[in-house]
Tab-separated table of C-alpha atoms in Angstrom:
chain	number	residue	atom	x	y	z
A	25	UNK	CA	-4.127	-298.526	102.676
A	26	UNK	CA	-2.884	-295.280	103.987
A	27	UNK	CA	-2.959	-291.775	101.509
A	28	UNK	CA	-0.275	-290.103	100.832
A	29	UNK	CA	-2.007	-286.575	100.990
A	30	UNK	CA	0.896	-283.996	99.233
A	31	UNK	CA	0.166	-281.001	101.756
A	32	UNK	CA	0.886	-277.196	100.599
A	33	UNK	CA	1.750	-276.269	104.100
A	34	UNK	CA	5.237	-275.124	104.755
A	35	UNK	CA	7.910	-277.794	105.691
A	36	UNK	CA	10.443	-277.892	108.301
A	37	UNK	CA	8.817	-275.136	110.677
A	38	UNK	CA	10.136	-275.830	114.622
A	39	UNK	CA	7.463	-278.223	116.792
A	40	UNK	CA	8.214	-274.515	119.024
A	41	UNK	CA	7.538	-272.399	116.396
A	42	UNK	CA	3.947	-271.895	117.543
A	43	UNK	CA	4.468	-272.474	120.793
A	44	UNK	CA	3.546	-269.382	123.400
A	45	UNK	CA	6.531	-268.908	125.526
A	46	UNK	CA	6.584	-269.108	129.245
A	47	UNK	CA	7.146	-266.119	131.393
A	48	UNK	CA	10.766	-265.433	132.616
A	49	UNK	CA	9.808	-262.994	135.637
A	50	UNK	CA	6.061	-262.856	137.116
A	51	UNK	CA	3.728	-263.220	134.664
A	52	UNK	CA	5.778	-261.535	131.847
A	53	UNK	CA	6.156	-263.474	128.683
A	54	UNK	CA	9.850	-262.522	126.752
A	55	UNK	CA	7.438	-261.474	123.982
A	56	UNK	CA	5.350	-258.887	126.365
A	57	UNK	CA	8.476	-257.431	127.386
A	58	UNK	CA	10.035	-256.248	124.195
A	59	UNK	CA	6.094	-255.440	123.178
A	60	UNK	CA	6.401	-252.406	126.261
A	61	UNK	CA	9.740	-252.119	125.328
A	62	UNK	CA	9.018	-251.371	121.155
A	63	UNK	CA	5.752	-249.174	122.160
A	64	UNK	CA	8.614	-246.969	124.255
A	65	UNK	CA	10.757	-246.869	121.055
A	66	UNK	CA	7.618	-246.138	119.009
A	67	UNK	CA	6.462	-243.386	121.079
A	68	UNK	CA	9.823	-241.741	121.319
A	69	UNK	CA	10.162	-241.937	117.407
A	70	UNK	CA	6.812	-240.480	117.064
A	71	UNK	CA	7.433	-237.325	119.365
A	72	UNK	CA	10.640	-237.038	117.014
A	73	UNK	CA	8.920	-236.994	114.234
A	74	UNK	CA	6.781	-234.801	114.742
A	75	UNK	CA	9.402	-232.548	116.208
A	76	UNK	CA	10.739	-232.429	112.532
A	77	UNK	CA	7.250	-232.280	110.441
A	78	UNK	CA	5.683	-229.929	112.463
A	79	UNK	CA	7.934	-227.151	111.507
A	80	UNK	CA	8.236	-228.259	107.230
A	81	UNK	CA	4.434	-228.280	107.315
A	82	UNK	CA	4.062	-225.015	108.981
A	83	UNK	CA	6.914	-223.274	106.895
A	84	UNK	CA	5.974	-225.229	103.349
A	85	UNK	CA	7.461	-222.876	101.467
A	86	UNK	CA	9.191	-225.185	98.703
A	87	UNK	CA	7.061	-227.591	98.390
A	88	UNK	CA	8.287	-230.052	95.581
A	89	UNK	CA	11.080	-230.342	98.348
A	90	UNK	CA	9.612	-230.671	101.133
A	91	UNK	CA	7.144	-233.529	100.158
A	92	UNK	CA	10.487	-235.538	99.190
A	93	UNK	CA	11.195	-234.629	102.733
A	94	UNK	CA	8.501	-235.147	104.587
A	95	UNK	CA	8.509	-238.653	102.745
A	96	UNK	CA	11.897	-239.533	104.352
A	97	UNK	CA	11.688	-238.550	107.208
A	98	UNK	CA	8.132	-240.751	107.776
A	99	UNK	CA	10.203	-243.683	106.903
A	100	UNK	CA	11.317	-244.770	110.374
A	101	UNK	CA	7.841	-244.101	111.839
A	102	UNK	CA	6.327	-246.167	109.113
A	103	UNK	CA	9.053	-249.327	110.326
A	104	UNK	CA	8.277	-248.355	113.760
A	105	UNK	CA	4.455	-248.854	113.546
A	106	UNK	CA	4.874	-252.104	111.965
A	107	UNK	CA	7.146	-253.305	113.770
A	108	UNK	CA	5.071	-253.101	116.551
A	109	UNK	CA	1.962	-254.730	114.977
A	110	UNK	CA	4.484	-257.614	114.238
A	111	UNK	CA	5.667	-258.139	117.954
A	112	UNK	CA	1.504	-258.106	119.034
A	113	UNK	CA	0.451	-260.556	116.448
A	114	UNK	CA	3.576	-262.770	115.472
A	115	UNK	CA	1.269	-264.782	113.118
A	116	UNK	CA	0.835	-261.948	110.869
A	117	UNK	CA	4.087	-260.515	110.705
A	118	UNK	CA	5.083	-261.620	107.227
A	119	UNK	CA	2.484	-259.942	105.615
A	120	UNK	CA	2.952	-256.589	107.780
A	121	UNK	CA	6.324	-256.638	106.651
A	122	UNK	CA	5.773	-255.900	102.832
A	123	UNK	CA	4.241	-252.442	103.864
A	124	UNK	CA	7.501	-250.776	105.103
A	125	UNK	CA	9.532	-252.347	102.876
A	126	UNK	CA	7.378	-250.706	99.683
A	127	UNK	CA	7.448	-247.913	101.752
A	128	UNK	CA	11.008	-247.663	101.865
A	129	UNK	CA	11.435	-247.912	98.018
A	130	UNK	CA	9.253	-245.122	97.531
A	131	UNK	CA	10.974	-243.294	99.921
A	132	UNK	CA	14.044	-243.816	98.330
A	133	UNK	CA	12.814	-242.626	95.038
A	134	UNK	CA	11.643	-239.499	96.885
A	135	UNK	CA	15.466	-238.862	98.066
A	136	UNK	CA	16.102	-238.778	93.917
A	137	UNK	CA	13.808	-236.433	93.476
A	138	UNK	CA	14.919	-234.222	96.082
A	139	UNK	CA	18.347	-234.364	94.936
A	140	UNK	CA	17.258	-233.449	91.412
A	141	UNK	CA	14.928	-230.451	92.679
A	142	UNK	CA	18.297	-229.462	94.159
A	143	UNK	CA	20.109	-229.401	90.818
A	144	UNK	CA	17.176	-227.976	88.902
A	145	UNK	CA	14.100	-226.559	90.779
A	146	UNK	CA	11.853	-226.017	87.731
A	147	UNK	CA	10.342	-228.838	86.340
A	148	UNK	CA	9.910	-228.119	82.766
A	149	UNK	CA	13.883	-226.903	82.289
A	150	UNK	CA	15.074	-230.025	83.388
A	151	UNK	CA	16.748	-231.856	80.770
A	152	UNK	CA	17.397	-228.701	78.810
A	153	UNK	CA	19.996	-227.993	82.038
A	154	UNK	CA	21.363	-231.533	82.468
A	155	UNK	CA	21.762	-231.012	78.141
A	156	UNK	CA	23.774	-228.443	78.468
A	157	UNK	CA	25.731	-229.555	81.443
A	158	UNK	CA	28.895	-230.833	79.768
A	159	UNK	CA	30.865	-233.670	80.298
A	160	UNK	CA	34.352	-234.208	79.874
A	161	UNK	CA	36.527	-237.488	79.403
A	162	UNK	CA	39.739	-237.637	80.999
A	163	UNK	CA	41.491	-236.673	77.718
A	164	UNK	CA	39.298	-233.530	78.200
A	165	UNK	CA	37.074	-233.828	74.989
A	166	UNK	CA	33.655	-232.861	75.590
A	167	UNK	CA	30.739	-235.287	74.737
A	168	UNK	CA	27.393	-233.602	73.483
A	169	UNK	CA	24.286	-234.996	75.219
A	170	UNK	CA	26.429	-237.184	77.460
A	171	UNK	CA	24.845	-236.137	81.170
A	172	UNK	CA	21.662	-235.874	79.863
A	173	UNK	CA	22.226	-239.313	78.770
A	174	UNK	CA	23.537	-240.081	82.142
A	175	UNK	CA	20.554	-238.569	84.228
A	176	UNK	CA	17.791	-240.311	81.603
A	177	UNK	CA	19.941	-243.787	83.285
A	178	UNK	CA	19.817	-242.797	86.550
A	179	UNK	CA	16.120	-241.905	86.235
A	180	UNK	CA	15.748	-244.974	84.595
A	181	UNK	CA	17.125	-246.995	87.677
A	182	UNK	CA	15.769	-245.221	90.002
A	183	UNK	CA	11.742	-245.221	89.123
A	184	UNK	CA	12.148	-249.293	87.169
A	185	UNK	CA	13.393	-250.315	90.504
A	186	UNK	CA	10.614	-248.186	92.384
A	187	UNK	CA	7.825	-250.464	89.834
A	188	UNK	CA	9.953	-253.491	89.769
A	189	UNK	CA	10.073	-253.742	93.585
A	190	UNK	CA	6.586	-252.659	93.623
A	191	UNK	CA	5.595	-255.856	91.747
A	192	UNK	CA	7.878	-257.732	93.553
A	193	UNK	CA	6.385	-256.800	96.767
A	194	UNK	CA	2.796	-258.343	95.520
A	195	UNK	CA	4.038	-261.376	94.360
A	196	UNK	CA	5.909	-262.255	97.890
A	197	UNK	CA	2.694	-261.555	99.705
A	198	UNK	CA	0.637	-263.973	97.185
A	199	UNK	CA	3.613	-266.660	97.927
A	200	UNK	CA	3.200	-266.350	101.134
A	201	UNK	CA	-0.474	-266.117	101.413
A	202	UNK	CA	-0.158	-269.994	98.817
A	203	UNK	CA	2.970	-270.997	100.266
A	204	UNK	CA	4.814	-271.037	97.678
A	205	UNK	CA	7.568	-269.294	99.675
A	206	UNK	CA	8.481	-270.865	102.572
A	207	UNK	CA	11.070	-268.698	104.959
A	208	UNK	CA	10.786	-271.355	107.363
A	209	UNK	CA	12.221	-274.496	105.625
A	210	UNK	CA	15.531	-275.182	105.896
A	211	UNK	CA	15.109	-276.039	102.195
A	212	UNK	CA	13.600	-272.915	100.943
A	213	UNK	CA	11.946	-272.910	97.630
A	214	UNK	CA	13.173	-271.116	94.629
A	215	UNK	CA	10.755	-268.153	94.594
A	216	UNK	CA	11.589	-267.401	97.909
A	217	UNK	CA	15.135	-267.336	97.677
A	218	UNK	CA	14.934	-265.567	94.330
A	219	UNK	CA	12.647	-262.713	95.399
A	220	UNK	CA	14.961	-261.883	98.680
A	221	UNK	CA	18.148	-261.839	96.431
A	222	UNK	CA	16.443	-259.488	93.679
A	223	UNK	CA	15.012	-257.381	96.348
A	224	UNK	CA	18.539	-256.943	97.936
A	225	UNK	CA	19.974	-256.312	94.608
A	226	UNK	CA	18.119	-254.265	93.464
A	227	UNK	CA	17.941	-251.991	97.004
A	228	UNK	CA	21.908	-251.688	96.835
A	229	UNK	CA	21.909	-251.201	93.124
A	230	UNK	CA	19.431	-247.959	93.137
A	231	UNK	CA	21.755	-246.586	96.082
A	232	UNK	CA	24.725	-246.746	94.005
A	233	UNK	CA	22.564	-244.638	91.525
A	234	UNK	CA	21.698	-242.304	93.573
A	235	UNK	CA	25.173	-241.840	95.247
A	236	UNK	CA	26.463	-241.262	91.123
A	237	UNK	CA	23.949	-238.737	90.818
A	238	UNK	CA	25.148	-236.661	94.153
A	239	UNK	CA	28.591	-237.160	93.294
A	240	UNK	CA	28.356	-235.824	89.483
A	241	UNK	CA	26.018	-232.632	90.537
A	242	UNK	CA	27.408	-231.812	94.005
A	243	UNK	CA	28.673	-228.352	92.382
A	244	UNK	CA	25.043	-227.463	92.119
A	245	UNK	CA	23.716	-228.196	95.432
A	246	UNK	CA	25.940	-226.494	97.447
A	247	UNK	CA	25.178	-225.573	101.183
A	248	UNK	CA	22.001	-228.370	100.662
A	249	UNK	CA	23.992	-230.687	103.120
A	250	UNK	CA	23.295	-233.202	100.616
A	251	UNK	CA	26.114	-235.569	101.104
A	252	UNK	CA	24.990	-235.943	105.005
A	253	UNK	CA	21.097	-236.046	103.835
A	254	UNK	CA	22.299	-239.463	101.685
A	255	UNK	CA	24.411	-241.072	104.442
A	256	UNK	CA	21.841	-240.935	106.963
A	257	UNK	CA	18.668	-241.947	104.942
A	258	UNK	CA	20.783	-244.438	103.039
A	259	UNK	CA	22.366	-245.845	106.182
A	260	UNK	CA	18.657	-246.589	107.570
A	261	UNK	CA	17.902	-248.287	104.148
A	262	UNK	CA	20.820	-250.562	104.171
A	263	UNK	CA	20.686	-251.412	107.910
A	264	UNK	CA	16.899	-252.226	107.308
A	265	UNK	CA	17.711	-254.155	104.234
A	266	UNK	CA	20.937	-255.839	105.330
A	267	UNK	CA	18.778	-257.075	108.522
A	268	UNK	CA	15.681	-258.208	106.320
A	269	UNK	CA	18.685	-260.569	104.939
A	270	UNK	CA	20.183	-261.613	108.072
A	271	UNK	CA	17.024	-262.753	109.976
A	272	UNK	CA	15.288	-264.189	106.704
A	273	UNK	CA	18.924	-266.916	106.763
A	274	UNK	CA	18.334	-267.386	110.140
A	275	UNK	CA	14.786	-268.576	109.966
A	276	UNK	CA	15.877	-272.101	109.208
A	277	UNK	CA	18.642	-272.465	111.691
A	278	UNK	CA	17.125	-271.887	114.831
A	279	UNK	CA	14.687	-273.520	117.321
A	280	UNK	CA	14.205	-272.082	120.278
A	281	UNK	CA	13.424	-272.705	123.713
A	282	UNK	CA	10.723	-272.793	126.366
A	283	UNK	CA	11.116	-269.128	127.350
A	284	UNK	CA	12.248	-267.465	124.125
A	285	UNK	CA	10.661	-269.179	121.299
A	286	UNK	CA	11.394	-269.601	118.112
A	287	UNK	CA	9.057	-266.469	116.925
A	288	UNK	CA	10.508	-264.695	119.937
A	289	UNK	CA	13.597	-264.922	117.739
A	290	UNK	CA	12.677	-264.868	113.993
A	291	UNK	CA	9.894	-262.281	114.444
A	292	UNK	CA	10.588	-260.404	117.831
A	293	UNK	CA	14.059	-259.529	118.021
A	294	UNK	CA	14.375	-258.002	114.534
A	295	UNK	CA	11.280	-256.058	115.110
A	296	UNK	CA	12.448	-254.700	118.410
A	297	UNK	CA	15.970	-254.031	116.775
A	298	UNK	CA	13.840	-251.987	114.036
A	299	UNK	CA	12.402	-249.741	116.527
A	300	UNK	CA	15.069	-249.027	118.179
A	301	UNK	CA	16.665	-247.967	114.937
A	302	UNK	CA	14.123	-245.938	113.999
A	303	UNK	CA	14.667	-243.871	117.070
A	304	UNK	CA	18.419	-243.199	116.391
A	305	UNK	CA	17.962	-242.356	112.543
A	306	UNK	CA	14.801	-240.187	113.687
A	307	UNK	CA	17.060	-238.390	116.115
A	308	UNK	CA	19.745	-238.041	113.409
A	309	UNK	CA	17.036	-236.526	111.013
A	310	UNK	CA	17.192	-233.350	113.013
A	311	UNK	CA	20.597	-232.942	112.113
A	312	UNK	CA	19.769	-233.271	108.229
A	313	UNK	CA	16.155	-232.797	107.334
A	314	UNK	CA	14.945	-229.861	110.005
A	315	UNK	CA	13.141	-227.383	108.834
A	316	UNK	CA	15.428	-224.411	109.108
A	317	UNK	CA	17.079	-224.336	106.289
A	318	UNK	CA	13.393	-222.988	104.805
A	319	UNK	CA	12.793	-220.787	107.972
A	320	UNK	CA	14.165	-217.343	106.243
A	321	UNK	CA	13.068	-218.639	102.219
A	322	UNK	CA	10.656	-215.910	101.740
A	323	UNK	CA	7.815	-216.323	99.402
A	324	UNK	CA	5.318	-214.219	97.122
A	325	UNK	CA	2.652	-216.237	97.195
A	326	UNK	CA	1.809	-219.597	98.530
A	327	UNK	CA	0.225	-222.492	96.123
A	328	UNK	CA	-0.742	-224.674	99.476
A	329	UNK	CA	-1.939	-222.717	102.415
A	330	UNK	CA	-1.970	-224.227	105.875
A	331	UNK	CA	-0.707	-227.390	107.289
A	332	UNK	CA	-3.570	-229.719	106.510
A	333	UNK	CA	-3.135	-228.275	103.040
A	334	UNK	CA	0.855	-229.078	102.960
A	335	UNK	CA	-0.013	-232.536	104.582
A	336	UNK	CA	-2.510	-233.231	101.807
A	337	UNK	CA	0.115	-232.041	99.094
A	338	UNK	CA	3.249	-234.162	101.199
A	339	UNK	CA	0.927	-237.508	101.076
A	340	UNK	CA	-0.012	-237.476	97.265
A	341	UNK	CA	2.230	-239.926	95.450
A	342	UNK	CA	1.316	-238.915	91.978
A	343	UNK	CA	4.966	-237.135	91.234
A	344	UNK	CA	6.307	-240.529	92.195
A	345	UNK	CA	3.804	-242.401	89.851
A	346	UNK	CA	4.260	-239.528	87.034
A	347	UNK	CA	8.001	-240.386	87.597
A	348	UNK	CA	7.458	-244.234	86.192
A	349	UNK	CA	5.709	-242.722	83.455
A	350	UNK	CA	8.303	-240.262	82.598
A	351	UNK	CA	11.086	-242.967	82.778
A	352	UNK	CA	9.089	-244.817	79.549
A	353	UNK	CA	8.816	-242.094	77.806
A	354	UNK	CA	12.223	-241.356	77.081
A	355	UNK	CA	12.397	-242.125	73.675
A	356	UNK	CA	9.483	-240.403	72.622
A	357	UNK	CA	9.384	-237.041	73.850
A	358	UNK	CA	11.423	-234.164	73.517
A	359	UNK	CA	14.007	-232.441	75.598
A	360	UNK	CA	11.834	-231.368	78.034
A	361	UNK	CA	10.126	-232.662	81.637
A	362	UNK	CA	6.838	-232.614	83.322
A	363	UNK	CA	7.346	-233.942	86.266
């Protein structure tokens, strides 16, 4: 009598789905081609880049901005890089995927805190300012407390989502590495379909936060071209995100064929889209996030000196990580921040 062994393997994947495709001119595979074609896109995005952080790292002259910045503006390269990996090694591209998409929610949490350096550049006068901000009902009665109230929320949002998605991140890759989750099946399982719709949700809902905040305290960051700053960071995030979406559906519908296979399609073409998106945003960047707006912002003294000294200061997360820490304190602590 024959065992029915219960297997822990994904169901449903294509018979093509591990298939290596044949070439479609010479000796060139459809996968080699868009692998020359991303590393083109990658290199392009790179020069941009540095184009842009060159010039913030050499003039660092506000630096609790500019590390929000220089955060940002990484965030295509970072999508770029792994995108690449992903078209070389199709096998491991659901696990290189997590990285930039952590990335990007700590880069969104960076755009916050830009935004609030904007509104109040010292640190430890920030919610005595947003206190004493007032806020007025339609009737015109003022509310005591009422924006600091409403920044405390938006903080809130912001740095729970950045923790939330955080641990949301490490439980998809421990699905995936189990199989719990299975992207493939054209039944997916519950914690599959359940992480991608919290993921999404949450994404769009800490946007809509951070669009409130911009729209309540534009008066006080005037000439910061803040409103453009949003739409093109944001737009990245929600093309990235939207696509994420898109492609993760699509998994189970197609199959493939002898030339473009089925991780041609699943795996390939969303990468290659990704790195040709981070060249346009890149590009855009300059018109947003370039360094001359600190060009003539004259200084005393300098706290970081040199670029390898800025670089250290841009790559240290732990305003980010104070940020979750602030966000639970609320209740406890004074009128007053640290951050």
């Amino acid at each position: 009598m024959a065992l029915r062994v219960r297997s822990n393997q994904c169901p449903d994947a294509p018979s093509t789905a591990y298939v290596t495709g044949e070439p479609i001119s010479g000796s060139f595979t459809f996968q080699r081609i868009i692998l020359i074609v991303a590393w083109v896109c990658f290199g392009i995005t790179l020069l941009l880049w540095l184009g842009l952080v060159i010039p913030h790292l050499r003039r660092y002259n506000i630096p609790d901005e500019q590390r929000q910045i220089f955060r940002i503006i990484l965030t295509p390269l970072i999508f770029a890089i792994f995108a690449v990996a992903a078209i070389h090694c199709y096998s491991a591209a659901s696990y290189l995927a997590a990285i930039p998409n952590l990335y990007e929610a700590w880069a969104l949490a960076s755009l916050f805190l830009l935004y609030v350096h904007f509104v109040v550049p010292e640190a430890h006068t920030r919610e005595e300012f947003f206190a004493q901000v007032e806020h007025r009902k339609q009737n015109g009665e003022i509310v005591p407390g009422r924006t600091l109230k409403l920044f405390r929320r938006l903080w809130r949002t912001v740095f729970f989502y950045l923790a939330l998605y955080t641990i949301l991140i490490i439980i998809g890759e421990i699905l995936e590495a189990t199989k719990a989750a299975c992207s493939t099946s054209k039944k997916p399982r519950v914690g599959h379909i359940i992480i991608q719709v919290l993921e999404l949700g949450g994404t769009i809902y800490v946007i809509l936060a951070i669009i409130k905040f911009q729209r309540r305290f534009k008066e006080y960051m005037p000439d910061r071209k803040a409103l453009p700053k949003l739409i093109t960071f944001k737009l990245f995030v929600l093309v990235t995100t939207l696509q994420r979406f898109v492609f993760n559906i699509l998994k189970s519908q197609v199959q493939g064929s002898s030339k473009v296979t089925y991780r041609d399609i699943t795996v390939g073409i969303p990468a290659l889209l990704t790195c040709i998106e981070a060249v346009l945003f890149t590009a855009s960047y300059y018109l947003t996030f370039h360094a001359k707006e600190y060009r003539d912002h004259r200084v005393e003294t300098r706290s970081i000196s040199g670029m390898f000294g800025a670089l250290l200061h841009a790559l240290n997360p732990m305003d980010l990580i104070r940020g979750i820490g602030y966000a639970l304190t609320f209740r406890h602590q004074p009128a007053k921040s640290s951050i």
